[in-house]
Structures are given as structure tokens and as C-alpha cells.
Amino acid sequence: MDKLKIVGGTKLKGQVRISGAKNSALPAMAASLLTVGDVILENLPMVNDIFTTRRLLRELGVGVEFDSNRSGRFRAEKVLSVEAPYDLVKTMRASVLVLGPLLARTGHARVSLPGGCAIGARPINLHIKGFEKLGAQIRTEHGYVDASAERLTGAEISFEKITVTGTENLMMAATLASGRTVLKNAACEPEVIDLAELLNKMGAKVSGAGTSTITIEGVPELHGATHRVIPDRIEAGTFLAAGAITNGELDLLDCNPTHLASVIEKFRETGVNIETAPDRIMLRSNGNLRAADVVTKEYPGFATDMQAQYMALMTQATGSSVITENIFENRFMHASELMRMGANIQINGSHAVVKGKTCLTGANVIASDLRASASLILAALVAKGFTVVDRVYHLDRGYEKIEEKLRAAGAQIERLK
Ligand code: EPU
């Protein structure tokens, strides 16, 4: 199992190119199941979740080819299987995103129930309720969700809770349903808008994406399309945190600052200087970080996927900050590892109080999930001595060559095989 060894104490300086968004690419790849035509996706991030989805799609009968330029061609001329098996779903929950497209295209889907994960229970009950509203019969047995429908019928679906992949799954299914579907209390994330744009290029009639009400007029069939995946806002936010925590100067290229508005605003509140251009973010940090509270929320609020990185940053800020996690019930696993490095953090339910500034020291630490891994790397970048981060496979699921990008900006980081 790979590990990362990081020697702390270097200011990061230079340019970092941001990759395509994992959480946009995953539903976009699943959407290729909706048509016999070629779906070409550009700017795919070369991360393990994308390779897992490629494997899943191939098992379902989709022809997939990647070129060396980060583009993928997906051709679902025939769907040969409608089952997303347990061994794939357990490594990547986003596999449930094939449920909607398979059901809409073939009238049947069998997807393993994902089960809990390191950040919370994460049920898919809201996806299931939505499919039932569209007329699907759903049975859950032997750990699988078995969904079938002659043809889905448009309906009004009001989500009890905002769900990103739930919104995406239902939106994809509704494109081929008969009649109109209205999704209320829908997720407004940029990745949802990106998926709607792809679906519309494929001939779907989706309007309102980016607001809490999305309307989909069903059409009999979709066709192929070419689409460029949006930049990864969480990767960009993670590099902003790396620049800020090391008192560095970073210039992020190929990103979209508007998708990071709440993160940029929060970082500015802590004393970090940030300037933006349409596809660029310039950061300069002078080492005088101030504590600032944060509450995670659905978009456009501060993303839960940036909470762990922000906690690492707050260990280096003067004062106390209260970090409130509102989206997932168990997303503070990184705190105990940060504490082993010397951080002063108290957890009370969904609140973490971080007292800074603390002197961190390198240690052997274990990453519990993707963003926790990023948090530990950030802490290691400022810790005295060296840190070894174990279970780097979490990181490789969602960050493309993070150690190479950090090393190019001056970090002392190497992968131990
Ligand atoms: N929820 C339910 N029932 C459902 C669906 C969700 O109770 O049927 C709850 C969840 O348990 C959670 C909340 O609703 O408490 C929000 O979950 P959501 O469904 O929005 O999360 P997701 O769609 O499974 C996506 C991202 C996550 C990101 C969350 C929140 C993808 C592939 N994943 O997950 O990304 O944290 O939205 O923004 O888009 C990551 O990239 O590290 C990551 C975990």
C-alpha cells in the first residue's frame, strides 16, 4: 500500500493547473448509458474513481476509450448487463449513479446498496423514493436495489433533504420519462448544472439547473454529444489551503473562481490575500492567519468537501474557530490524526473547536477518507520534521497526481511504494 512522506516547512510557490471535477465527470460518464450515440467527455481527471467507473461501464457493455489528452469516448450501443455489483459499489458509492440511466434506458437496474462509509451512513432512500414517484417498482433484497419500470412517467418530486447525486440520478432518469418531471429542493451544485448542460447537448430538455427547482420534459431518445467537464473546485480549494497554510504564493490555473466564492470569502476573512481572474486564482499568504468560524452547507455555502482542509488551516490561525459540519454526521475523523500531530481540537457533536496557533510535529498518520487525506497532507506541509500518511488510496480516488503538483510548487513530498 502506498504512503506519502512529507517534510514540512517549505513555502509553496508557483503555478498549479487544476484538473477536471471528479464529481462532475462521474455522473457525466453514467449519462452515456442514456444513448446509443457517442458521448465524448473532455478534461476528465485521471483519478481512480474515474477508472473504477470506466470498469463499471465496461461491465455494463459500454465501449470506453480514453486518449492521452484526458478525453474519453463512451458508446453504449447495447446495454449488456444492468447490474452494478457489490465489489464496485463498495469501493465507490457514486456507482449508484448508473441506477437512473439504466432504469430509463432499459426499464431495469440492479445496483448494490452502498452501505455506510467513513463520513456517515449515507443512505440512498431519497433516490429510491424519487424513482418510485416516476413509477418504478423497487425491491431491496440480498443487499441490492432492484428497480423496474415499463417506461418511467414524469412526476413532481420534492426532496426531503438536498442530495447531490440524488438530484443527478433523478434528473438523468427523467430525461427519457414520458411527460414532465419537476424536482423540488434540488441540489444547486455546479456539478448538477454541468450534468444538465451535457444532457441538453444530448437532446434532453432540462431547465432550472442551478436553482432549487429543476424541470425536465421527457423525450423519446437522446443522442451523442461532446462536453468539457468543469474544473474541480475542491481540488482548487485544497491548493488554496496549501498556499495559505505554508504562507506561500500560488497561482491556480484552469479553475473557476465563481464556484469557490464562499471558500475564497472565508479564506479572505482569515487574512489570506486572494485575487481572481475568470479562470485563475492568485493567492498570497503572509503568515498572519486569523481564526474564523465556518459552517458547512449545500452550495453556494461552504462545501463539506473543504471542511477537513479548513480544519488543518485553522490549526495555524491565531484564536479559536468553531467548525460546524452540517452535511455528514461523522466527518471529523481527521481531527484525531491532526491532534496526534499536536493540534488542539475539541469535538462536540457536529462542532469542532480548533484552538490555534499550534506547533505541529510530523507523525505517522492514517487517512480515513479522501478529504481527510488532504487535510493531513496540509498539516504535514507545516509540521516540524516528517510525516508519513498511510492509506493514500483514498487520496488517489480523487486527487490527480497531488504529490507531483505539490512538489512542482516546492513541497518536499514523495510517494513510498
Ligand atoms: N442523504 C440521505 N438520503 C439520500 C441521499 C442523501 O439521507 O438518499 C443525506 C446524506 O446522508 C447526507 C446528505 O443527505 O447527510 C447529503 O448527501 P448527498 O446525497 O448530497 O451526498 P452525495 O451525493 O452522496 C456528493 C459528493 C460528495 C459530497 C456530497 C455533499 C459526488 C460523487 N459525491 O455526495 O463528495 O461530499 O455530495 O456535497 O458527487 C467527495 O468528493 O469527497 C465527496 C464525498
Coordinates of C-alpha atoms and ligand atoms in Angstrom, one line a residue:
M1 CA 0.0 0.0 0.0
D2 CA 1.4 3.4 -1.0
K3 CA 2.3 6.0 1.6
L4 CA 3.3 9.7 1.3
K5 CA 6.3 11.1 3.1
I6 CA 6.2 14.8 3.6
V7 CA 8.9 17.0 5.1
G8 CA 7.3 20.2 6.5
G9 CA 8.5 23.7 6.4
T10 CA 8.6 24.8 2.8
K11 CA 6.6 27.8 1.5
L12 CA 4.7 26.8 -1.7
K13 CA 5.3 29.0 -4.7
G14 CA 4.3 28.7 -8.3
Q15 CA 1.6 27.7 -10.7
V16 CA -0.8 24.7 -10.3
R17 CA -3.0 23.5 -13.1
I18 CA -6.4 22.3 -11.8
S19 CA -7.9 19.1 -13.2
G20 CA -11.5 18.4 -14.3
A21 CA -14.0 17.8 -11.5
K22 CA -14.3 14.2 -10.3
N23 CA -17.9 14.8 -9.1
S24 CA -18.9 16.2 -12.5
A25 CA -17.1 13.6 -14.5
L26 CA -18.7 10.7 -12.6
P27 CA -22.4 11.5 -13.4
A28 CA -21.4 12.6 -16.9
M29 CA -19.9 9.2 -17.6
A30 CA -23.0 7.5 -16.2
A31 CA -25.1 9.6 -18.6
S32 CA -23.5 7.9 -21.5
L33 CA -25.8 4.9 -20.7
L34 CA -28.8 7.0 -21.8
T35 CA -27.9 6.9 -25.6
V36 CA -26.7 4.7 -28.3
G37 CA -24.6 7.6 -29.6
D38 CA -21.0 8.6 -28.7
V39 CA -20.6 10.7 -25.7
I40 CA -17.2 12.4 -25.7
L41 CA -16.1 13.9 -22.4
E42 CA -13.1 16.2 -22.3
N43 CA -11.0 17.3 -19.2
L44 CA -11.6 14.0 -17.3
P45 CA -9.4 13.9 -14.2
M46 CA -7.1 10.9 -14.2
V47 CA -8.1 9.6 -10.8
N48 CA -9.1 6.2 -9.5
D49 CA -12.8 6.9 -9.2
I50 CA -12.8 7.6 -12.9
F51 CA -11.0 4.3 -13.7
T52 CA -13.5 2.5 -11.4
T53 CA -16.4 4.0 -13.3
R54 CA -14.8 3.0 -16.6
R55 CA -14.6 -0.6 -15.3
L56 CA -18.2 -0.5 -14.2
L57 CA -19.4 1.0 -17.6
R58 CA -17.4 -1.7 -19.5
E59 CA -19.1 -4.4 -17.4
L60 CA -22.5 -2.9 -18.4
G61 CA -21.5 -3.2 -22.1
V62 CA -20.3 0.4 -22.8
G63 CA -17.4 0.8 -25.1
V64 CA -15.0 3.2 -23.4
E65 CA -11.7 4.6 -24.8
F66 CA -9.5 7.2 -23.2
D67 CA -7.0 9.1 -25.1
S68 CA -3.7 10.6 -23.8
N69 CA -5.4 14.1 -23.8
R70 CA -7.9 13.3 -20.9
S71 CA -10.8 12.8 -23.3
G72 CA -13.0 9.7 -23.1
R73 CA -15.3 8.3 -25.7
F74 CA -18.3 6.3 -24.4
R75 CA -20.6 4.3 -26.6
A76 CA -23.5 2.4 -25.1
E77 CA -24.8 0.9 -28.3
K78 CA -26.1 -2.0 -26.4
V79 CA -26.5 -2.4 -22.7
L80 CA -25.4 -6.0 -21.9
S81 CA -25.9 -6.0 -18.1
V82 CA -28.0 -3.9 -15.8
E83 CA -26.2 -4.8 -12.6
A84 CA -23.7 -2.7 -10.6
P85 CA -22.1 -5.3 -8.4
Y86 CA -21.1 -5.0 -4.8
D87 CA -17.4 -5.1 -5.3
L88 CA -17.5 -2.0 -7.4
V89 CA -20.2 -0.1 -5.4
K90 CA -18.4 -0.7 -2.1
T91 CA -15.2 0.9 -3.4
M92 CA -17.1 3.8 -4.9
R93 CA -20.6 5.0 -3.8
A94 CA -21.0 7.1 -6.9
S95 CA -21.7 3.8 -8.7
V96 CA -25.3 4.3 -7.7
L97 CA -25.4 7.0 -10.5
V98 CA -25.9 4.2 -13.0
L99 CA -29.3 3.4 -11.5
G100 CA -31.2 6.3 -13.1
P101 CA -29.8 5.9 -16.6
L102 CA -30.1 2.1 -16.6
L103 CA -33.7 2.2 -15.5
A104 CA -34.6 4.9 -18.0
R105 CA -32.8 3.2 -20.9
T106 CA -33.6 -0.5 -20.3
G107 CA -36.5 -0.5 -17.8
H108 CA -34.4 -2.4 -15.3
A109 CA -31.5 -1.8 -12.9
R110 CA -29.9 -3.8 -10.2
V111 CA -27.5 -1.9 -8.0
S112 CA -25.8 -3.0 -4.8
L113 CA -26.8 -0.9 -1.8
P114 CA -23.7 1.1 -0.9
G115 CA -23.9 0.8 2.9
G116 CA -22.2 3.3 5.3
C117 CA -18.8 4.9 4.8
A118 CA -16.2 6.7 6.8
I119 CA -18.1 10.0 6.8
G120 CA -21.6 8.9 7.6
A121 CA -24.5 6.4 7.0
R122 CA -25.2 7.9 3.5
P123 CA -28.4 6.1 2.7
I124 CA -29.9 6.3 -0.9
N125 CA -33.6 6.4 0.3
L126 CA -34.2 9.7 -1.4
H127 CA -33.0 8.3 -4.8
I128 CA -35.3 5.3 -4.3
K129 CA -38.4 7.4 -3.3
G130 CA -37.8 9.5 -6.4
F131 CA -37.7 6.5 -8.7
E132 CA -40.9 5.2 -7.2
K133 CA -42.5 8.6 -7.9
L134 CA -41.5 8.1 -11.5
G135 CA -43.4 4.8 -11.5
A136 CA -40.6 2.3 -10.8
Q137 CA -41.2 -0.8 -8.8
I138 CA -38.3 -1.1 -6.3
R139 CA -37.4 -4.2 -4.3
T140 CA -34.5 -4.3 -1.9
E141 CA -33.2 -7.8 -1.2
H142 CA -29.9 -9.5 -0.8
G143 CA -28.2 -6.1 -0.4
Y144 CA -29.3 -5.0 -3.9
V145 CA -31.8 -2.4 -5.1
D146 CA -33.8 -3.9 -7.9
A147 CA -35.7 -1.3 -9.9
S148 CA -38.0 -1.9 -12.9
A149 CA -40.5 0.1 -14.9
E150 CA -42.0 -0.3 -18.4
R151 CA -41.5 3.4 -19.0
L152 CA -40.9 6.0 -16.4
T153 CA -43.6 8.7 -16.1
G154 CA -42.8 12.3 -15.2
A155 CA -43.8 13.4 -11.7
E156 CA -43.2 16.1 -9.1
I157 CA -40.5 15.0 -6.7
S158 CA -39.8 17.1 -3.6
F159 CA -36.6 16.0 -1.9
E160 CA -36.9 16.0 1.9
K161 CA -33.2 16.8 2.1
I162 CA -30.9 18.2 -0.6
T163 CA -29.0 15.5 -2.2
V164 CA -26.4 16.0 -5.0
T165 CA -26.2 12.5 -6.5
G166 CA -29.9 12.0 -5.8
T167 CA -30.7 15.1 -7.9
E168 CA -28.4 13.9 -10.6
N169 CA -29.8 10.3 -10.7
L170 CA -33.4 11.5 -10.9
M171 CA -32.5 14.2 -13.5
M172 CA -30.9 11.6 -15.7
A173 CA -33.8 9.1 -15.3
A174 CA -36.4 11.8 -16.1
T175 CA -34.8 12.8 -19.4
L176 CA -36.3 9.7 -21.0
A177 CA -39.6 9.5 -19.0
S178 CA -42.9 10.3 -20.6
G179 CA -44.1 13.8 -19.6
R180 CA -42.7 16.4 -17.3
T181 CA -40.8 15.9 -14.1
V182 CA -40.2 18.7 -11.6
L183 CA -37.5 18.2 -9.0
K184 CA -38.0 20.5 -5.9
N185 CA -35.5 21.2 -3.2
A186 CA -32.9 20.1 -5.8
A187 CA -29.2 20.5 -5.3
C188 CA -27.7 23.6 -6.9
E189 CA -24.1 22.5 -7.1
P190 CA -22.1 23.4 -10.2
E191 CA -21.7 19.7 -10.9
V192 CA -25.5 19.5 -11.2
I193 CA -25.5 22.3 -13.7
D194 CA -22.7 20.7 -15.7
L195 CA -24.7 17.5 -15.9
A196 CA -27.8 19.4 -17.1
E197 CA -25.7 21.0 -19.8
L198 CA -24.4 17.7 -21.0
L199 CA -27.9 16.2 -21.0
N200 CA -29.2 19.2 -23.0
K201 CA -26.4 18.8 -25.6
M202 CA -27.6 15.1 -25.8
G203 CA -31.1 16.3 -26.7
A204 CA -32.7 16.4 -23.3
K205 CA -35.0 19.2 -22.1
V206 CA -33.7 20.2 -18.7
S207 CA -34.3 23.7 -17.3
G208 CA -33.7 25.4 -14.0
A209 CA -30.4 23.5 -13.0
G210 CA -28.6 25.7 -10.5
T211 CA -31.8 26.6 -8.8
S212 CA -33.8 24.5 -6.3
T213 CA -36.4 23.7 -8.9
I214 CA -35.4 21.7 -12.0
T215 CA -37.9 20.8 -14.7
I216 CA -37.3 18.0 -17.2
E217 CA -39.5 17.4 -20.2
G218 CA -39.1 13.8 -21.2
V219 CA -38.0 13.0 -24.7
P220 CA -38.2 9.6 -26.5
E221 CA -34.4 9.3 -27.1
L222 CA -31.1 11.1 -26.6
H223 CA -28.1 11.3 -28.9
G224 CA -24.3 11.6 -28.6
A225 CA -22.6 14.9 -27.6
T226 CA -19.2 16.3 -26.8
H227 CA -18.8 18.1 -23.4
R228 CA -15.9 19.5 -21.4
V229 CA -16.1 18.8 -17.7
I230 CA -15.8 21.8 -15.4
P231 CA -12.7 22.4 -13.2
D232 CA -12.5 20.6 -9.8
R233 CA -13.5 23.3 -7.3
I234 CA -12.5 21.1 -4.3
E235 CA -9.0 20.4 -5.8
A236 CA -8.6 24.1 -6.3
G237 CA -9.8 24.8 -2.7
T238 CA -7.3 22.3 -1.4
F239 CA -4.5 24.0 -3.2
L240 CA -5.7 27.4 -1.8
A241 CA -5.4 25.9 1.6
A242 CA -1.9 24.5 0.8
G243 CA -0.8 28.0 -0.3
A244 CA -2.4 29.6 2.8
I245 CA -1.0 27.2 5.4
T246 CA 2.6 27.4 4.1
N247 CA 2.5 31.3 3.8
G248 CA 3.0 30.7 0.1
E249 CA 2.2 32.3 -3.2
L250 CA 0.2 30.1 -5.5
D251 CA -1.3 30.8 -8.9
L252 CA -4.1 28.3 -9.8
L253 CA -4.8 27.9 -13.5
D254 CA -7.8 26.4 -15.3
C255 CA -10.1 26.9 -12.4
N256 CA -13.4 28.6 -11.9
P257 CA -13.3 31.2 -9.0
T258 CA -17.1 31.7 -9.1
H259 CA -17.6 28.1 -7.9
L260 CA -15.3 28.8 -4.9
A261 CA -16.9 32.1 -3.8
S262 CA -17.7 31.0 -0.3
V263 CA -14.3 29.4 0.2
I264 CA -12.5 32.5 -1.1
E265 CA -14.6 34.7 1.1
K266 CA -13.8 32.6 4.2
F267 CA -10.0 32.5 3.4
R268 CA -10.0 36.3 2.9
E269 CA -11.6 36.6 6.4
T270 CA -8.7 34.6 7.8
G271 CA -6.3 37.2 6.3
V272 CA -5.2 35.5 3.1
N273 CA -4.9 37.7 0.1
I274 CA -6.7 36.3 -2.9
E275 CA -7.3 37.8 -6.3
T276 CA -9.2 36.2 -9.2
A277 CA -9.4 36.3 -12.9
P278 CA -12.0 34.4 -15.0
D279 CA -10.2 31.1 -14.9
R280 CA -7.4 31.8 -12.4
I281 CA -6.9 32.4 -8.6
M282 CA -3.9 34.1 -7.2
L283 CA -3.2 33.6 -3.5
R284 CA -0.6 35.2 -1.2
S285 CA -0.4 34.5 2.5
N286 CA 1.7 36.4 4.9
G287 CA 1.6 34.0 7.8
N288 CA -0.8 36.0 10.0
L289 CA -3.8 33.8 9.8
R290 CA -6.8 34.7 12.0
A291 CA -9.3 32.1 13.3
A292 CA -12.7 32.3 11.7
D293 CA -15.8 30.1 12.3
V294 CA -17.3 28.1 9.4
V295 CA -20.5 26.2 8.9
T296 CA -20.7 23.6 6.0
K297 CA -23.8 23.9 3.8
E298 CA -25.0 22.9 0.4
Y299 CA -23.9 25.0 -2.5
P300 CA -23.4 28.0 -2.6
G301 CA -22.5 27.6 1.1
F302 CA -19.1 26.4 2.3
A303 CA -18.6 22.9 1.0
T304 CA -18.4 19.9 3.3
D305 CA -15.7 18.6 1.0
M306 CA -13.5 21.6 2.1
Q307 CA -14.1 21.2 5.9
A308 CA -11.2 18.8 6.7
Q309 CA -8.7 21.1 4.8
Y310 CA -10.1 24.2 6.6
M311 CA -9.6 22.4 9.9
A312 CA -5.9 21.9 9.1
L313 CA -5.6 25.6 8.2
M314 CA -7.2 26.7 11.5
T315 CA -4.6 24.9 13.5
Q316 CA -2.2 27.6 12.2
A317 CA -4.5 30.6 12.8
T318 CA -4.4 32.7 15.9
G319 CA -7.5 32.3 18.1
S320 CA -10.4 29.8 18.4
S321 CA -12.5 28.7 15.5
V322 CA -15.7 26.7 15.6
I323 CA -16.2 24.4 12.6
T324 CA -19.8 23.1 12.2
E325 CA -20.4 20.1 9.9
N326 CA -24.0 20.1 8.8
I327 CA -24.0 17.7 5.9
F328 CA -22.5 14.4 7.2
E329 CA -22.8 13.1 10.7
N330 CA -19.3 11.6 11.0
R331 CA -16.9 13.8 9.1
F332 CA -14.4 14.7 11.8
M333 CA -12.2 11.6 11.6
H334 CA -9.2 13.7 10.5
A335 CA -9.4 15.6 13.8
S336 CA -7.9 12.8 15.9
E337 CA -5.0 12.4 13.5
L338 CA -4.4 16.2 13.5
M339 CA -4.4 16.0 17.3
R340 CA -1.7 13.4 17.1
M341 CA 0.4 15.9 15.2
G342 CA -0.1 18.5 18.0
A343 CA -3.4 20.2 17.1
N344 CA -5.7 21.4 19.8
I345 CA -9.2 20.3 18.7
Q346 CA -12.3 19.5 20.7
I347 CA -15.2 17.8 19.1
N348 CA -18.7 18.2 20.4
G349 CA -21.3 16.6 18.2
S350 CA -21.3 18.4 14.9
H351 CA -19.0 21.2 16.2
A352 CA -15.2 21.2 16.3
V353 CA -13.4 23.9 18.2
V354 CA -9.9 24.4 17.0
K355 CA -7.5 26.5 19.1
G356 CA -4.5 27.9 17.4
K357 CA -1.9 28.6 16.6
T358 CA -0.3 25.2 17.5
C359 CA 3.1 23.9 16.6
L360 CA 2.5 20.7 14.6
T361 CA 5.1 17.9 14.6
G362 CA 5.4 15.2 12.0
A363 CA 4.0 11.7 12.8
N364 CA 2.7 8.6 11.2
V365 CA -0.9 9.2 10.4
I366 CA -3.8 7.3 8.7
A367 CA -6.1 8.8 6.2
S368 CA -9.8 7.8 6.7
D369 CA -11.3 9.3 3.6
L370 CA -10.5 11.4 0.5
R371 CA -10.7 14.9 2.1
A372 CA -9.2 13.7 5.4
S373 CA -6.1 12.7 3.4
A374 CA -5.9 16.2 2.0
S375 CA -6.2 17.6 5.5
L376 CA -3.3 15.5 6.8
I377 CA -1.1 16.5 3.9
L378 CA -1.8 20.1 4.6
A379 CA -0.9 19.7 8.3
A380 CA 2.3 17.8 7.2
L381 CA 3.4 20.7 5.0
V382 CA 3.8 22.9 8.1
A383 CA 4.8 20.3 10.7
K384 CA 8.3 20.1 12.1
G385 CA 10.1 17.0 10.8
F386 CA 8.4 14.5 8.6
T387 CA 5.0 12.9 8.3
V388 CA 4.0 9.6 6.7
V389 CA 0.4 9.5 5.5
D390 CA -0.9 5.9 5.3
R391 CA -3.8 4.7 3.2
V392 CA -3.1 7.0 0.3
Y393 CA -5.5 5.0 -1.8
H394 CA -8.3 7.3 -0.5
L395 CA -6.4 10.3 -1.9
D396 CA -5.8 8.6 -5.3
R397 CA -9.5 8.2 -5.7
G398 CA -10.0 11.9 -6.2
Y399 CA -6.8 14.0 -6.5
E400 CA -4.8 13.7 -9.7
K401 CA -1.0 13.4 -9.0
I402 CA -1.3 15.7 -5.9
E403 CA 2.3 14.9 -4.9
E404 CA 3.6 15.9 -8.3
K405 CA 1.6 19.2 -8.3
L406 CA 2.8 20.0 -4.7
R407 CA 6.4 19.1 -5.5
A408 CA 6.4 21.4 -8.5
A409 CA 5.4 24.2 -6.1
G410 CA 8.3 23.4 -3.8
A411 CA 6.9 20.9 -1.3
Q412 CA 9.1 18.1 -0.1
I413 CA 6.8 15.1 -0.7
E414 CA 7.4 11.7 -2.0
R415 CA 5.4 8.5 -2.6
L416 CA 6.7 5.4 -0.8
K417 CA 5.7 2.3 -2.7
Ligands
EPU1 N1 -28.9 11.7 2.2 C1 -30.0 10.9 2.6 N2 -30.6 10.1 1.8 C2 -30.3 10.0 0.4 C3 -29.2 10.8 -0.1 C4 -28.6 11.6 0.8 O1 -30.3 11.0 3.8 O2 -31.0 9.3 -0.3 C5 -28.2 12.5 3.1 C6 -26.7 12.1 3.2 O3 -26.5 11.0 4.1 C7 -26.0 13.4 3.6 C8 -26.8 14.5 2.9 O4 -28.1 13.8 2.6 O5 -26.2 13.6 5.0 C9 -26.2 15.0 1.6 O6 -25.7 13.9 0.8 P1 -25.6 13.9 -0.7 O7 -26.6 12.9 -1.3 O8 -25.8 15.3 -1.2 O9 -24.2 13.4 -1.0 P2 -23.7 12.5 -2.2 O10 -24.5 12.9 -3.4 O11 -23.6 11.1 -1.8 C10 -21.9 14.2 -3.1 C11 -20.5 14.2 -3.4 C12 -19.7 14.2 -2.1 C13 -20.1 15.4 -1.3 C14 -21.6 15.5 -1.1 C15 -22.1 16.7 -0.5 C16 -20.3 13.0 -5.5 C17 -20.0 11.8 -6.3 N3 -20.1 13.0 -4.2 O12 -22.2 13.0 -2.4 O13 -18.3 14.2 -2.4 O14 -19.5 15.4 -0.1 O15 -22.3 15.4 -2.4 O16 -21.7 17.9 -1.2 O17 -20.8 14.0 -6.1 C18 -16.0 13.9 -2.1 O18 -15.8 14.2 -3.2 O19 -15.1 13.7 -1.2 C19 -17.4 13.6 -1.6 C20 -17.7 12.9 -0.5

